[in-house]
Coordinates of C-alpha atoms in Angstrom, one line a residue:
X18 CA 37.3 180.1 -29.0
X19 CA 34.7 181.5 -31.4
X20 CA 36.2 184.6 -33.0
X21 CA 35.5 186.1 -36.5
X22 CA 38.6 185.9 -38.7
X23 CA 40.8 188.4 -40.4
X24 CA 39.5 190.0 -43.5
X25 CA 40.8 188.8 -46.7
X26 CA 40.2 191.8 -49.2
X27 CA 38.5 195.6 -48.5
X28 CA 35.4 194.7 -48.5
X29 CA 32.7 191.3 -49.2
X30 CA 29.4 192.7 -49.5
X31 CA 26.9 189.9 -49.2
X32 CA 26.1 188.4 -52.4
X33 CA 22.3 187.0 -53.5
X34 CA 23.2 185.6 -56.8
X35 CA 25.2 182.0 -56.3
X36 CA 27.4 181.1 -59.1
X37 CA 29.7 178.1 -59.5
X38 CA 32.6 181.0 -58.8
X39 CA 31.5 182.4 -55.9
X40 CA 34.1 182.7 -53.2
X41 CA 32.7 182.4 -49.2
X42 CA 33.9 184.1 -46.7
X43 CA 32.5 183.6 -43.0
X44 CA 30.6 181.6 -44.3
X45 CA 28.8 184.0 -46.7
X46 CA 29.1 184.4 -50.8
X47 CA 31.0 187.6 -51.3
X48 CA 29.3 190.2 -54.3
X49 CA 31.7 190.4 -57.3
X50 CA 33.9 193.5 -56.7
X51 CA 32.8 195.0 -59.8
X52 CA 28.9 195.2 -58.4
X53 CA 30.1 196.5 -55.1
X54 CA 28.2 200.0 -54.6
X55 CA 27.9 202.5 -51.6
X56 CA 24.4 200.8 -51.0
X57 CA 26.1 197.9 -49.8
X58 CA 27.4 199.4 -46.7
X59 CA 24.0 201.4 -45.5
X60 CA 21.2 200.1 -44.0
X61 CA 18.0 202.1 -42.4
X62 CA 17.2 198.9 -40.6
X63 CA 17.0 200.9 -37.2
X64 CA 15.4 203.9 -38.2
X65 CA 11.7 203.4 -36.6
X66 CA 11.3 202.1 -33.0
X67 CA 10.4 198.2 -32.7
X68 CA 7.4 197.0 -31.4
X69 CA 7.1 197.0 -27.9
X70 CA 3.5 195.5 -27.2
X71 CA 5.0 192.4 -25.7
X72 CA 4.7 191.5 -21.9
X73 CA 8.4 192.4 -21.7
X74 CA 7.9 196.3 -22.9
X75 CA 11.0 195.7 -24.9
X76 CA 12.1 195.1 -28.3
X77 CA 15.3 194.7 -30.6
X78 CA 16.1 194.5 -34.0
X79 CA 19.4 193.1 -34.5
X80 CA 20.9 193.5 -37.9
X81 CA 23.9 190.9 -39.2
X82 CA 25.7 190.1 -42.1
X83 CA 22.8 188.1 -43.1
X84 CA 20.6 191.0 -43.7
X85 CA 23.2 193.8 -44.3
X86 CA 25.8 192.9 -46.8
X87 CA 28.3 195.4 -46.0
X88 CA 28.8 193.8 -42.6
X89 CA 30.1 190.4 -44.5
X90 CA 33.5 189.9 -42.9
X91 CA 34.1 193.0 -40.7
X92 CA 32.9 191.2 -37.8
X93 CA 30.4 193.1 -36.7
X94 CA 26.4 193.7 -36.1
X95 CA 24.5 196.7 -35.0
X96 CA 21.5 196.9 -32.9
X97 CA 18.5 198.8 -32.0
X98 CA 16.7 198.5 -28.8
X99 CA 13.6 200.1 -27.7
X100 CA 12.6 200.3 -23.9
X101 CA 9.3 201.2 -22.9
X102 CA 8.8 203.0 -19.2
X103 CA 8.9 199.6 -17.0
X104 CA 10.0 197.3 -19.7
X105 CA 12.9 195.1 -19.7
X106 CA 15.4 192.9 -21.9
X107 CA 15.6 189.6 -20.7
X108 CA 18.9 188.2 -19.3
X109 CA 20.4 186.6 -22.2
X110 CA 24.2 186.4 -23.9
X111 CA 26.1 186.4 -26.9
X112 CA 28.4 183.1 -26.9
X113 CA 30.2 185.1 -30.4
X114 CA 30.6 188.7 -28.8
X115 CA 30.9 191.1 -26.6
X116 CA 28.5 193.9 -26.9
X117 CA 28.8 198.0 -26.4
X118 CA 26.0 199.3 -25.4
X119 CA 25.2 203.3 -26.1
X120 CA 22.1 204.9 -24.6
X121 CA 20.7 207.4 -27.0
X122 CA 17.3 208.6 -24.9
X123 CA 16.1 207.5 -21.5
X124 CA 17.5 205.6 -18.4
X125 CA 18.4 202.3 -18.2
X126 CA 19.7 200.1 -15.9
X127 CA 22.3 197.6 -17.7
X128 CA 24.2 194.7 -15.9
X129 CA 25.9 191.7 -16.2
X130 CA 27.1 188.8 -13.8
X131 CA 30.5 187.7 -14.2
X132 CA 31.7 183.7 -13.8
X133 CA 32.2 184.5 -10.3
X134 CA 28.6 185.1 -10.3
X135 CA 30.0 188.9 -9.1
X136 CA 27.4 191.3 -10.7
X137 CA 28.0 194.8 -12.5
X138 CA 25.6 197.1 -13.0
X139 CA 25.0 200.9 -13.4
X140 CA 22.5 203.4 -14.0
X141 CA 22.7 205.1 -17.4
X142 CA 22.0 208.3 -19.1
X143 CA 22.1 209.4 -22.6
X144 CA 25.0 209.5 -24.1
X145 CA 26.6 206.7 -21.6
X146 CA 28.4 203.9 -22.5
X147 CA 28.4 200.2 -20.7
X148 CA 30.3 197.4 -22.4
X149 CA 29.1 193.2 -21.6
X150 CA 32.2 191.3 -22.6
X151 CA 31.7 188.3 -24.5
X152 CA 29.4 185.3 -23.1
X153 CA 28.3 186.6 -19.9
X154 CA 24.7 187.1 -18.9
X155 CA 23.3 190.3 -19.0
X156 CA 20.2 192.5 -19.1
X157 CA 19.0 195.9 -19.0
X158 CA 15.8 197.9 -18.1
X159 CA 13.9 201.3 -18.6
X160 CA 14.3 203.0 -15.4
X161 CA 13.4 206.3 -16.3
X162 CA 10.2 208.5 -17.0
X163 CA 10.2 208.4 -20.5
X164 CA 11.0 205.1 -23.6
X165 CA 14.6 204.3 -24.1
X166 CA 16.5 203.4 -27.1
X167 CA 19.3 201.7 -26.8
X168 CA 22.0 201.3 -29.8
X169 CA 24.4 198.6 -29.5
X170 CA 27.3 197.2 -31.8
X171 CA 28.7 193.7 -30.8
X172 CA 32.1 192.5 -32.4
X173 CA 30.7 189.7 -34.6
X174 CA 29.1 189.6 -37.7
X175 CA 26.8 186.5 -36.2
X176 CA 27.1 187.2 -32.8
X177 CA 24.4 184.6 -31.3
X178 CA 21.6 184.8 -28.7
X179 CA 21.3 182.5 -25.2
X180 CA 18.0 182.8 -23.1
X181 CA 16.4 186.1 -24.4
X182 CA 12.8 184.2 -24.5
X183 CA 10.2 183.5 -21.7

């Protein structure tokens, strides 16, 4: 089972200096606790929509540990996902997480298909919720008048992506 583990201390913001003495968590170099600064654990990553002039009408910007230090060893990422009318997110999973998925404008259909190959799916409005657990193939698409944006938070810090590309 791939799971994030406990945390060690408060906090590990990501660290871009390497030293001999630098201690890894999950993988990742934790900042000395004396540099740690409210910076660490804010990001404007999602701000501004993605671009969405694909042939999907869809895109997302993931953000991880990798890219936002504060994240280092709370197990978690945070997403952004931009829908426009008619566009889609490819069926895809995260073999790391499971992912819940908050719809802040728009429509969307969201859906997943268990191992049973049973599917699950609803129609959502802003302000709805719609969890996919953890490895199972799922999908959503703008079925609404108007773009989407999507916000999603998944409970890894490196939460992996299966068969999101055409």
């Amino acid at each position: 089972m791939a799971v994030d583990p406990d945390n060690l201390q408060d906090a590990c913001p990501t660290t871009t200096t390497f030293t001999p003495q630098t201690i890894h968590i999950n993988g990742f170099p934790c900042k000395n606790p004396n540099n740690i600064t409210a910076a660490d654990f804010k990001t404007s990553r999602l701000n501004h929509p993605g671009d969405t002039d694909v042939f999907v009408r869809s895109s997302t910007t993931i953000v991880t540990a990798a890219d936002f230090p504060g994240l280092n060893t709370l197990g978690l990422s945070v997403a952004r996902t931009d829908i426009e009318v008619d566009g889609l997110v490819l069926p895809h999973s995260h073999p790391r997480a499971s992912e819940m998925f908050f719809v802040s404008k728009g429509v969307v259909v969201a859906g997943f298909i268990d191992t049973k190959n049973q599917l699950f799916q609803k129609v959502l409005k802003e302000g709805d919720v719609f969890v996919f657990p953890r490895g199972l193939l799922h999908y959503c698409l703008n079925a609404g008048f108007e773009n989407a944006t999507v916000y999603s938070v998944l409970n890894s810090q490196n939460p992996g992506v299966v068969g999101d590309r055409l």
